[in-house]
mmCIF file with all atom_site columns, N, CA and C in Angstrom:
data_model
loop_
_atom_site.group_PDB
_atom_site.id
_atom_site.type_symbol
_atom_site.label_atom_id
_atom_site.label_alt_id
_atom_site.label_comp_id
_atom_site.label_asym_id
_atom_site.label_entity_id
_atom_site.label_seq_id
_atom_site.pdbx_PDB_ins_code
_atom_site.Cartn_x
_atom_site.Cartn_y
_atom_site.Cartn_z
_atom_site.occupancy
_atom_site.B_iso_or_equiv
_atom_site.pdbx_formal_charge
_atom_site.auth_seq_id
_atom_site.auth_comp_id
_atom_site.auth_asym_id
_atom_site.auth_atom_id
_atom_site.pdbx_PDB_model_num
ATOM 1   N N  . UNK A 1 1  ? 0.813   -1.194 0.000  1.00 80.00 ? 119 UNK A N  1
ATOM 2   C CA . UNK A 1 1  ? 0.000   0.000  0.000  1.00 80.00 ? 119 UNK A CA 1
ATOM 3   C C  . UNK A 1 1  ? 0.851   1.251  0.000  1.00 80.00 ? 119 UNK A C  1
ATOM 4   N N  . UNK A 1 2  ? 0.198   2.363  -0.181 1.00 93.00 ? 120 UNK A N  1
ATOM 5   C CA . UNK A 1 2  ? 0.890   3.648  -0.191 1.00 93.00 ? 120 UNK A CA 1
ATOM 6   C C  . UNK A 1 2  ? 1.393   3.992  1.207  1.00 93.00 ? 120 UNK A C  1
ATOM 7   N N  . UNK A 1 3  ? 2.459   4.791  1.242  1.00 96.00 ? 121 UNK A N  1
ATOM 8   C CA . UNK A 1 3  ? 3.070   5.182  2.503  1.00 96.00 ? 121 UNK A CA 1
ATOM 9   C C  . UNK A 1 3  ? 3.200   6.695  2.577  1.00 96.00 ? 121 UNK A C  1
ATOM 10  N N  . UNK A 1 4  ? 3.101   7.221  3.775  1.00 95.00 ? 122 UNK A N  1
ATOM 11  C CA . UNK A 1 4  ? 3.475   8.604  4.048  1.00 95.00 ? 122 UNK A CA 1
ATOM 12  C C  . UNK A 1 4  ? 4.677   8.508  4.969  1.00 95.00 ? 122 UNK A C  1
ATOM 13  N N  . UNK A 1 5  ? 5.842   8.968  4.522  1.00 96.00 ? 123 UNK A N  1
ATOM 14  C CA . UNK A 1 5  ? 7.045   8.801  5.320  1.00 96.00 ? 123 UNK A CA 1
ATOM 15  C C  . UNK A 1 5  ? 6.993   9.609  6.624  1.00 96.00 ? 123 UNK A C  1
ATOM 16  N N  . UNK A 1 6  ? 7.899   9.271  7.524  1.00 96.00 ? 124 UNK A N  1
ATOM 17  C CA . UNK A 1 6  ? 7.939   9.946  8.823  1.00 96.00 ? 124 UNK A CA 1
ATOM 18  C C  . UNK A 1 6  ? 8.081   11.453 8.647  1.00 96.00 ? 124 UNK A C  1
ATOM 19  N N  . UNK A 1 7  ? 7.287   12.181 9.409  1.00 96.00 ? 125 UNK A N  1
ATOM 20  C CA . UNK A 1 7  ? 7.296   13.641 9.368  1.00 96.00 ? 125 UNK A CA 1
ATOM 21  C C  . UNK A 1 7  ? 6.689   14.151 10.669 1.00 96.00 ? 125 UNK A C  1
ATOM 22  N N  . UNK A 1 8  ? 6.720   15.456 10.862 1.00 95.00 ? 126 UNK A N  1
ATOM 23  C CA . UNK A 1 8  ? 6.044   16.079 11.998 1.00 95.00 ? 126 UNK A CA 1
ATOM 24  C C  . UNK A 1 8  ? 5.459   17.398 11.526 1.00 95.00 ? 126 UNK A C  1
ATOM 25  N N  . UNK A 1 9  ? 4.492   17.896 12.278 1.00 94.00 ? 127 UNK A N  1
ATOM 26  C CA . UNK A 1 9  ? 3.854   19.180 11.976 1.00 94.00 ? 127 UNK A CA 1
ATOM 27  C C  . UNK A 1 9  ? 3.772   19.986 13.275 1.00 94.00 ? 127 UNK A C  1
ATOM 28  N N  . UNK A 1 10 ? 3.544   21.271 13.145 1.00 93.00 ? 128 UNK A N  1
ATOM 29  C CA . UNK A 1 10 ? 3.562   22.128 14.342 1.00 93.00 ? 128 UNK A CA 1
ATOM 30  C C  . UNK A 1 10 ? 2.165   22.388 14.911 1.00 93.00 ? 128 UNK A C  1
ATOM 31  N N  . UNK A 1 11 ? 1.268   21.437 14.754 1.00 94.00 ? 129 UNK A N  1
ATOM 32  C CA . UNK A 1 11 ? -0.076  21.547 15.313 1.00 94.00 ? 129 UNK A CA 1
ATOM 33  C C  . UNK A 1 11 ? -0.547  20.157 15.747 1.00 94.00 ? 129 UNK A C  1
ATOM 34  N N  . UNK A 1 12 ? -1.601  20.113 16.543 1.00 95.00 ? 130 UNK A N  1
ATOM 35  C CA . UNK A 1 12 ? -2.197  18.849 16.968 1.00 95.00 ? 130 UNK A CA 1
ATOM 36  C C  . UNK A 1 12 ? -2.969  18.247 15.802 1.00 95.00 ? 130 UNK A C  1
ATOM 37  N N  . UNK A 1 13 ? -2.872  16.931 15.643 1.00 94.00 ? 131 UNK A N  1
ATOM 38  C CA . UNK A 1 13 ? -3.558  16.234 14.561 1.00 94.00 ? 131 UNK A CA 1
ATOM 39  C C  . UNK A 1 13 ? -4.336  15.054 15.138 1.00 94.00 ? 131 UNK A C  1
ATOM 40  N N  . UNK A 1 14 ? -5.583  14.907 14.705 1.00 96.00 ? 132 UNK A N  1
ATOM 41  C CA . UNK A 1 14 ? -6.379  13.732 15.023 1.00 96.00 ? 132 UNK A CA 1
ATOM 42  C C  . UNK A 1 14 ? -6.683  13.036 13.699 1.00 96.00 ? 132 UNK A C  1
ATOM 43  N N  . UNK A 1 15 ? -6.357  11.756 13.616 1.00 96.00 ? 133 UNK A N  1
ATOM 44  C CA . UNK A 1 15 ? -6.585  10.973 12.397 1.00 96.00 ? 133 UNK A CA 1
ATOM 45  C C  . UNK A 1 15 ? -7.684  9.956  12.691 1.00 96.00 ? 133 UNK A C  1
ATOM 46  N N  . UNK A 1 16 ? -8.764  10.016 11.877 1.00 97.00 ? 134 UNK A N  1
ATOM 47  C CA . UNK A 1 16 ? -9.916  9.139  12.054 1.00 97.00 ? 134 UNK A CA 1
ATOM 48  C C  . UNK A 1 16 ? -10.140 8.381  10.746 1.00 97.00 ? 134 UNK A C  1
ATOM 49  N N  . UNK A 1 17 ? -9.953  7.075  10.734 1.00 97.00 ? 135 UNK A N  1
ATOM 50  C CA . UNK A 1 17 ? -10.205 6.309  9.517  1.00 97.00 ? 135 UNK A CA 1
ATOM 51  C C  . UNK A 1 17 ? -11.705 6.255  9.201  1.00 97.00 ? 135 UNK A C  1
ATOM 52  N N  . UNK A 1 18 ? -12.033 6.478  7.949  1.00 97.00 ? 136 UNK A N  1
ATOM 53  C CA . UNK A 1 18 ? -13.413 6.411  7.484  1.00 97.00 ? 136 UNK A CA 1
ATOM 54  C C  . UNK A 1 18 ? -13.642 5.090  6.739  1.00 97.00 ? 136 UNK A C  1
ATOM 55  N N  . UNK A 1 19 ? -12.594 4.628  6.054  1.00 98.00 ? 137 UNK A N  1
ATOM 56  C CA . UNK A 1 19 ? -12.681 3.396  5.251  1.00 98.00 ? 137 UNK A CA 1
ATOM 57  C C  . UNK A 1 19 ? -11.299 2.772  5.183  1.00 98.00 ? 137 UNK A C  1
ATOM 58  N N  . UNK A 1 20 ? -11.230 1.461  5.214  1.00 97.00 ? 138 UNK A N  1
ATOM 59  C CA . UNK A 1 20 ? -9.963  0.766  5.052  1.00 97.00 ? 138 UNK A CA 1
ATOM 60  C C  . UNK A 1 20 ? -9.188  0.608  6.350  1.00 97.00 ? 138 UNK A C  1
ATOM 61  N N  . UNK A 1 21 ? -7.925  0.196  6.198  1.00 98.00 ? 139 UNK A N  1
ATOM 62  C CA . UNK A 1 21 ? -7.047  -0.031 7.346  1.00 98.00 ? 139 UNK A CA 1
ATOM 63  C C  . UNK A 1 21 ? -5.669  0.530  7.039  1.00 98.00 ? 139 UNK A C  1
ATOM 64  N N  . UNK A 1 22 ? -5.050  1.165  8.034  1.00 98.00 ? 140 UNK A N  1
ATOM 65  C CA . UNK A 1 22 ? -3.690  1.689  7.903  1.00 98.00 ? 140 UNK A CA 1
ATOM 66  C C  . UNK A 1 22 ? -2.892  1.330  9.150  1.00 98.00 ? 140 UNK A C  1
ATOM 67  N N  . UNK A 1 23 ? -1.590  1.254  8.984  1.00 97.00 ? 141 UNK A N  1
ATOM 68  C CA . UNK A 1 23 ? -0.674  1.136  10.119 1.00 97.00 ? 141 UNK A CA 1
ATOM 69  C C  . UNK A 1 23 ? -0.146  2.537  10.380 1.00 97.00 ? 141 UNK A C  1
ATOM 70  N N  . UNK A 1 24 ? -0.372  3.023  11.591 1.00 96.00 ? 142 UNK A N  1
ATOM 71  C CA . UNK A 1 24 ? 0.059   4.356  11.995 1.00 96.00 ? 142 UNK A CA 1
ATOM 72  C C  . UNK A 1 24 ? 1.180   4.178  13.003 1.00 96.00 ? 142 UNK A C  1
ATOM 73  N N  . UNK A 1 25 ? 2.319   4.806  12.738 1.00 96.00 ? 143 UNK A N  1
ATOM 74  C CA . UNK A 1 25 ? 3.489   4.674  13.608 1.00 96.00 ? 143 UNK A CA 1
ATOM 75  C C  . UNK A 1 25 ? 3.873   6.027  14.179 1.00 96.00 ? 143 UNK A C  1
ATOM 76  N N  . UNK A 1 26 ? 4.136   6.047  15.479 1.00 91.00 ? 144 UNK A N  1
ATOM 77  C CA . UNK A 1 26 ? 4.617   7.236  16.164 1.00 91.00 ? 144 UNK A CA 1
ATOM 78  C C  . UNK A 1 26 ? 5.977   6.952  16.766 1.00 91.00 ? 144 UNK A C  1
ATOM 79  N N  . UNK A 1 27 ? 6.449   7.860  17.598 1.00 87.00 ? 145 UNK A N  1
ATOM 80  C CA . UNK A 1 27 ? 7.786   7.733  18.198 1.00 87.00 ? 145 UNK A CA 1
ATOM 81  C C  . UNK A 1 27 ? 7.957   6.416  18.949 1.00 87.00 ? 145 UNK A C  1
ATOM 82  N N  . UNK A 1 28 ? 6.962   6.038  19.744 1.00 90.00 ? 146 UNK A N  1
ATOM 83  C CA . UNK A 1 28 ? 7.111   4.853  20.581 1.00 90.00 ? 146 UNK A CA 1
ATOM 84  C C  . UNK A 1 28 ? 5.931   3.888  20.459 1.00 90.00 ? 146 UNK A C  1
ATOM 85  N N  . UNK A 1 29 ? 5.233   3.914  19.316 1.00 92.00 ? 147 UNK A N  1
ATOM 86  C CA . UNK A 1 29 ? 4.110   2.992  19.132 1.00 92.00 ? 147 UNK A CA 1
ATOM 87  C C  . UNK A 1 29 ? 3.857   2.734  17.652 1.00 92.00 ? 147 UNK A C  1
ATOM 88  N N  . UNK A 1 30 ? 3.162   1.648  17.394 1.00 96.00 ? 148 UNK A N  1
ATOM 89  C CA . UNK A 1 30 ? 2.659   1.329  16.062 1.00 96.00 ? 148 UNK A CA 1
ATOM 90  C C  . UNK A 1 30 ? 1.311   0.654  16.270 1.00 96.00 ? 148 UNK A C  1
ATOM 91  N N  . UNK A 1 31 ? 0.292   1.118  15.545 1.00 96.00 ? 149 UNK A N  1
ATOM 92  C CA . UNK A 1 31 ? -1.041  0.564  15.733 1.00 96.00 ? 149 UNK A CA 1
ATOM 93  C C  . UNK A 1 31 ? -1.779  0.490  14.406 1.00 96.00 ? 149 UNK A C  1
ATOM 94  N N  . UNK A 1 32 ? -2.678  -0.453 14.308 1.00 97.00 ? 150 UNK A N  1
ATOM 95  C CA . UNK A 1 32 ? -3.539  -0.550 13.131 1.00 97.00 ? 150 UNK A CA 1
ATOM 96  C C  . UNK A 1 32 ? -4.786  0.279  13.391 1.00 97.00 ? 150 UNK A C  1
ATOM 97  N N  . UNK A 1 33 ? -5.100  1.160  12.458 1.00 97.00 ? 151 UNK A N  1
ATOM 98  C CA . UNK A 1 33 ? -6.305  1.986  12.549 1.00 97.00 ? 151 UNK A CA 1
ATOM 99  C C  . UNK A 1 33 ? -7.321  1.522  11.514 1.00 97.00 ? 151 UNK A C  1
ATOM 100 N N  . UNK A 1 34 ? -8.577  1.491  11.923 1.00 98.00 ? 152 UNK A N  1
ATOM 101 C CA . UNK A 1 34 ? -9.700  1.141  11.055 1.00 98.00 ? 152 UNK A CA 1
ATOM 102 C C  . UNK A 1 34 ? -10.889 1.962  11.538 1.00 98.00 ? 152 UNK A C  1
ATOM 103 N N  . UNK A 1 35 ? -11.966 2.032  10.767 1.00 98.00 ? 153 UNK A N  1
ATOM 104 C CA . UNK A 1 35 ? -13.134 2.780  11.226 1.00 98.00 ? 153 UNK A CA 1
ATOM 105 C C  . UNK A 1 35 ? -13.525 2.376  12.647 1.00 98.00 ? 153 UNK A C  1
ATOM 106 N N  . UNK A 1 36 ? -13.809 3.379  13.477 1.00 97.00 ? 154 UNK A N  1
ATOM 107 C CA . UNK A 1 36 ? -14.136 3.147  14.879 1.00 97.00 ? 154 UNK A CA 1
ATOM 108 C C  . UNK A 1 36 ? -12.970 3.436  15.809 1.00 97.00 ? 154 UNK A C  1
ATOM 109 N N  . UNK A 1 37 ? -11.784 3.665  15.252 1.00 97.00 ? 155 UNK A N  1
ATOM 110 C CA . UNK A 1 37 ? -10.618 4.002  16.066 1.00 97.00 ? 155 UNK A CA 1
ATOM 111 C C  . UNK A 1 37 ? -10.083 5.358  15.626 1.00 97.00 ? 155 UNK A C  1
ATOM 112 N N  . UNK A 1 38 ? -9.147  5.889  16.385 1.00 97.00 ? 156 UNK A N  1
ATOM 113 C CA . UNK A 1 38 ? -8.505  7.155  16.013 1.00 97.00 ? 156 UNK A CA 1
ATOM 114 C C  . UNK A 1 38 ? -7.178  7.259  16.743 1.00 97.00 ? 156 UNK A C  1
ATOM 115 N N  . UNK A 1 39 ? -6.367  8.203  16.314 1.00 95.00 ? 157 UNK A N  1
ATOM 116 C CA . UNK A 1 39 ? -5.106  8.495  16.989 1.00 95.00 ? 157 UNK A CA 1
ATOM 117 C C  . UNK A 1 39 ? -4.931  10.009 17.023 1.00 95.00 ? 157 UNK A C  1
ATOM 118 N N  . UNK A 1 40 ? -4.337  10.503 18.115 1.00 94.00 ? 158 UNK A N  1
ATOM 119 C CA . UNK A 1 40 ? -4.057  11.928 18.253 1.00 94.00 ? 158 UNK A CA 1
ATOM 120 C C  . UNK A 1 40 ? -2.560  12.120 18.397 1.00 94.00 ? 158 UNK A C  1
ATOM 121 N N  . UNK A 1 41 ? -2.023  13.049 17.631 1.00 93.00 ? 159 UNK A N  1
ATOM 122 C CA . UNK A 1 41 ? -0.606  13.373 17.696 1.00 93.00 ? 159 UNK A CA 1
ATOM 123 C C  . UNK A 1 41 ? -0.456  14.818 18.152 1.00 93.00 ? 159 UNK A C  1
ATOM 124 N N  . UNK A 1 42 ? 0.456   15.052 19.071 1.00 93.00 ? 160 UNK A N  1
ATOM 125 C CA . UNK A 1 42 ? 0.736   16.400 19.548 1.00 93.00 ? 160 UNK A CA 1
ATOM 126 C C  . UNK A 1 42 ? 1.695   17.104 18.600 1.00 93.00 ? 160 UNK A C  1
ATOM 127 N N  . UNK A 1 43 ? 1.776   18.435 18.683 1.00 94.00 ? 161 UNK A N  1
ATOM 128 C CA . UNK A 1 43 ? 2.699   19.160 17.804 1.00 94.00 ? 161 UNK A CA 1
ATOM 129 C C  . UNK A 1 43 ? 4.123   18.601 17.898 1.00 94.00 ? 161 UNK A C  1
ATOM 130 N N  . UNK A 1 44 ? 4.766   18.529 16.754 1.00 95.00 ? 162 UNK A N  1
ATOM 131 C CA . UNK A 1 44 ? 6.168   18.116 16.612 1.00 95.00 ? 162 UNK A CA 1
ATOM 132 C C  . UNK A 1 44 ? 6.434   16.641 16.895 1.00 95.00 ? 162 UNK A C  1
ATOM 133 N N  . UNK A 1 45 ? 5.395   15.821 17.068 1.00 95.00 ? 163 UNK A N  1
ATOM 134 C CA . UNK A 1 45 ? 5.593   14.368 17.210 1.00 95.00 ? 163 UNK A CA 1
ATOM 135 C C  . UNK A 1 45 ? 5.811   13.769 15.825 1.00 95.00 ? 163 UNK A C  1
ATOM 136 N N  . UNK A 1 46 ? 6.874   13.014 15.684 1.00 96.00 ? 164 UNK A N  1
ATOM 137 C CA . UNK A 1 46 ? 7.133   12.353 14.395 1.00 96.00 ? 164 UNK A CA 1
ATOM 138 C C  . UNK A 1 46 ? 6.184   11.177 14.239 1.00 96.00 ? 164 UNK A C  1
ATOM 139 N N  . UNK A 1 47 ? 5.674   10.998 13.014 1.00 96.00 ? 165 UNK A N  1
ATOM 140 C CA . UNK A 1 47 ? 4.736   9.916  12.737 1.00 96.00 ? 165 UNK A CA 1
ATOM 141 C C  . UNK A 1 47 ? 4.756   9.580  11.249 1.00 96.00 ? 165 UNK A C  1
ATOM 142 N N  . UNK A 1 48 ? 4.248   8.390  10.925 1.00 97.00 ? 166 UNK A N  1
ATOM 143 C CA . UNK A 1 48 ? 4.161   7.946  9.538  1.00 97.00 ? 166 UNK A CA 1
ATOM 144 C C  . UNK A 1 48 ? 2.981   6.992  9.430  1.00 97.00 ? 166 UNK A C  1
ATOM 145 N N  . UNK A 1 49 ? 2.591   6.676  8.201  1.00 96.00 ? 167 UNK A N  1
ATOM 146 C CA . UNK A 1 49 ? 1.534   5.676  8.033  1.00 96.00 ? 167 UNK A CA 1
ATOM 147 C C  . UNK A 1 49 ? 1.715   4.902  6.748  1.00 96.00 ? 167 UNK A C  1
ATOM 148 N N  . UNK A 1 50 ? 1.128   3.703  6.766  1.00 97.00 ? 168 UNK A N  1
ATOM 149 C CA . UNK A 1 50 ? 1.184   2.810  5.614  1.00 97.00 ? 168 UNK A CA 1
ATOM 150 C C  . UNK A 1 50 ? -0.195  2.192  5.436  1.00 97.00 ? 168 UNK A C  1
ATOM 151 N N  . UNK A 1 51 ? -0.753  2.325  4.253  1.00 97.00 ? 169 UNK A N  1
ATOM 152 C CA . UNK A 1 51 ? -2.078  1.769  3.970  1.00 97.00 ? 169 UNK A CA 1
ATOM 153 C C  . UNK A 1 51 ? -1.973  0.261  3.773  1.00 97.00 ? 169 UNK A C  1
ATOM 154 N N  . UNK A 1 52 ? -2.852  -0.482 4.426  1.00 97.00 ? 170 UNK A N  1
ATOM 155 C CA . UNK A 1 52 ? -2.941  -1.925 4.226  1.00 97.00 ? 170 UNK A CA 1
ATOM 156 C C  . UNK A 1 52 ? -3.911  -2.266 3.111  1.00 97.00 ? 170 UNK A C  1
ATOM 157 N N  . UNK A 1 53 ? -4.806  -1.320 2.791  1.00 97.00 ? 171 UNK A N  1
ATOM 158 C CA . UNK A 1 53 ? -5.787  -1.462 1.717  1.00 97.00 ? 171 UNK A CA 1
ATOM 159 C C  . UNK A 1 53 ? -6.267  -0.063 1.352  1.00 97.00 ? 171 UNK A C  1
ATOM 160 N N  . UNK A 1 54 ? -7.081  0.056  0.315  1.00 96.00 ? 172 UNK A N  1
ATOM 161 C CA . UNK A 1 54 ? -7.627  1.366  -0.037 1.00 96.00 ? 172 UNK A CA 1
ATOM 162 C C  . UNK A 1 54 ? -8.278  1.968  1.204  1.00 96.00 ? 172 UNK A C  1
ATOM 163 N N  . UNK A 1 55 ? -7.887  3.189  1.537  1.00 97.00 ? 173 UNK A N  1
ATOM 164 C CA . UNK A 1 55 ? -8.337  3.801  2.788  1.00 97.00 ? 173 UNK A CA 1
ATOM 165 C C  . UNK A 1 55 ? -8.688  5.266  2.577  1.00 97.00 ? 173 UNK A C  1
ATOM 166 N N  . UNK A 1 56 ? -9.570  5.746  3.432  1.00 96.00 ? 174 UNK A N  1
ATOM 167 C CA . UNK A 1 56 ? -9.902  7.169  3.494  1.00 96.00 ? 174 UNK A CA 1
ATOM 168 C C  . UNK A 1 56 ? -9.774  7.587  4.946  1.00 96.00 ? 174 UNK A C  1
ATOM 169 N N  . UNK A 1 57 ? -9.109  8.719  5.166  1.00 97.00 ? 175 UNK A N  1
ATOM 170 C CA . UNK A 1 57 ? -8.879  9.221  6.520  1.00 97.00 ? 175 UNK A CA 1
ATOM 171 C C  . UNK A 1 57 ? -9.449  10.623 6.653  1.00 97.00 ? 175 UNK A C  1
ATOM 172 N N  . UNK A 1 58 ? -10.051 10.891 7.796  1.00 97.00 ? 176 UNK A N  1
ATOM 173 C CA . UNK A 1 58 ? -10.504 12.235 8.159  1.00 97.00 ? 176 UNK A CA 1
ATOM 174 C C  . UNK A 1 58 ? -9.437  12.787 9.081  1.00 97.00 ? 176 UNK A C  1
ATOM 175 N N  . UNK A 1 59 ? -8.798  13.892 8.690  1.00 96.00 ? 177 UNK A N  1
ATOM 176 C CA . UNK A 1 59 ? -7.690  14.462 9.468  1.00 96.00 ? 177 UNK A CA 1
ATOM 177 C C  . UNK A 1 59 ? -8.108  15.823 9.993  1.00 96.00 ? 177 UNK A C  1
ATOM 178 N N  . UNK A 1 60 ? -8.040  15.970 11.306 1.00 96.00 ? 178 UNK A N  1
ATOM 179 C CA . UNK A 1 60 ? -8.383  17.227 11.967 1.00 96.00 ? 178 UNK A CA 1
ATOM 180 C C  . UNK A 1 60 ? -7.097  17.868 12.456 1.00 96.00 ? 178 UNK A C  1
ATOM 181 N N  . UNK A 1 61 ? -6.835  19.090 12.009 1.00 95.00 ? 179 UNK A N  1
ATOM 182 C CA . UNK A 1 61 ? -5.655  19.831 12.422 1.00 95.00 ? 179 UNK A CA 1
ATOM 183 C C  . UNK A 1 61 ? -6.100  20.968 13.321 1.00 95.00 ? 179 UNK A C  1
ATOM 184 N N  . UNK A 1 62 ? -5.425  21.149 14.452 1.00 94.00 ? 180 UNK A N  1
ATOM 185 C CA . UNK A 1 62 ? -5.834  22.234 15.345 1.00 94.00 ? 180 UNK A CA 1
ATOM 186 C C  . UNK A 1 62 ? -4.618  22.884 15.986 1.00 94.00 ? 180 UNK A C  1
ATOM 187 N N  . UNK A 1 63 ? -4.786  24.155 16.272 1.00 86.00 ? 181 UNK A N  1
ATOM 188 C CA . UNK A 1 63 ? -3.760  24.937 16.948 1.00 86.00 ? 181 UNK A CA 1
ATOM 189 C C  . UNK A 1 63 ? -4.483  25.902 17.865 1.00 86.00 ? 181 UNK A C  1
ATOM 190 N N  . UNK A 1 64 ? -4.096  25.956 19.120 1.00 75.00 ? 182 UNK A N  1
ATOM 191 C CA . UNK A 1 64 ? -4.728  26.880 20.054 1.00 75.00 ? 182 UNK A CA 1
ATOM 192 C C  . UNK A 1 64 ? -4.353  28.311 19.695 1.00 75.00 ? 182 UNK A C  1
ATOM 193 N N  . UNK A 1 65 ? -5.319  29.202 19.797 1.00 70.00 ? 183 UNK A N  1
ATOM 194 C CA . UNK A 1 65 ? -5.066  30.613 19.549 1.00 70.00 ? 183 UNK A CA 1
ATOM 195 C C  . UNK A 1 65 ? -4.144  31.164 20.620 1.00 70.00 ? 183 UNK A C  1
ATOM 196 N N  . UNK A 1 66 ? -3.298  32.069 20.234 1.00 69.00 ? 184 UNK A N  1
ATOM 197 C CA . UNK A 1 66 ? -2.371  32.666 21.206 1.00 69.00 ? 184 UNK A CA 1
ATOM 198 C C  . UNK A 1 66 ? -2.922  33.953 21.762 1.00 69.00 ? 184 UNK A C  1
#
């Protein structure tokens, strides 16, 4: 399946699978995500993902106002 290589962003991210299955990897974990599950990453946390099958993800990006 397709891969998104390790990267980080400067905001909080919540990834919610809508369809399919992906392997989501963070600094100290790796988990399979499918509809009904989610993962939250804090700013600057390195992460990557690999699709196990055709997948659709809902990604919520947030940053607190200063």
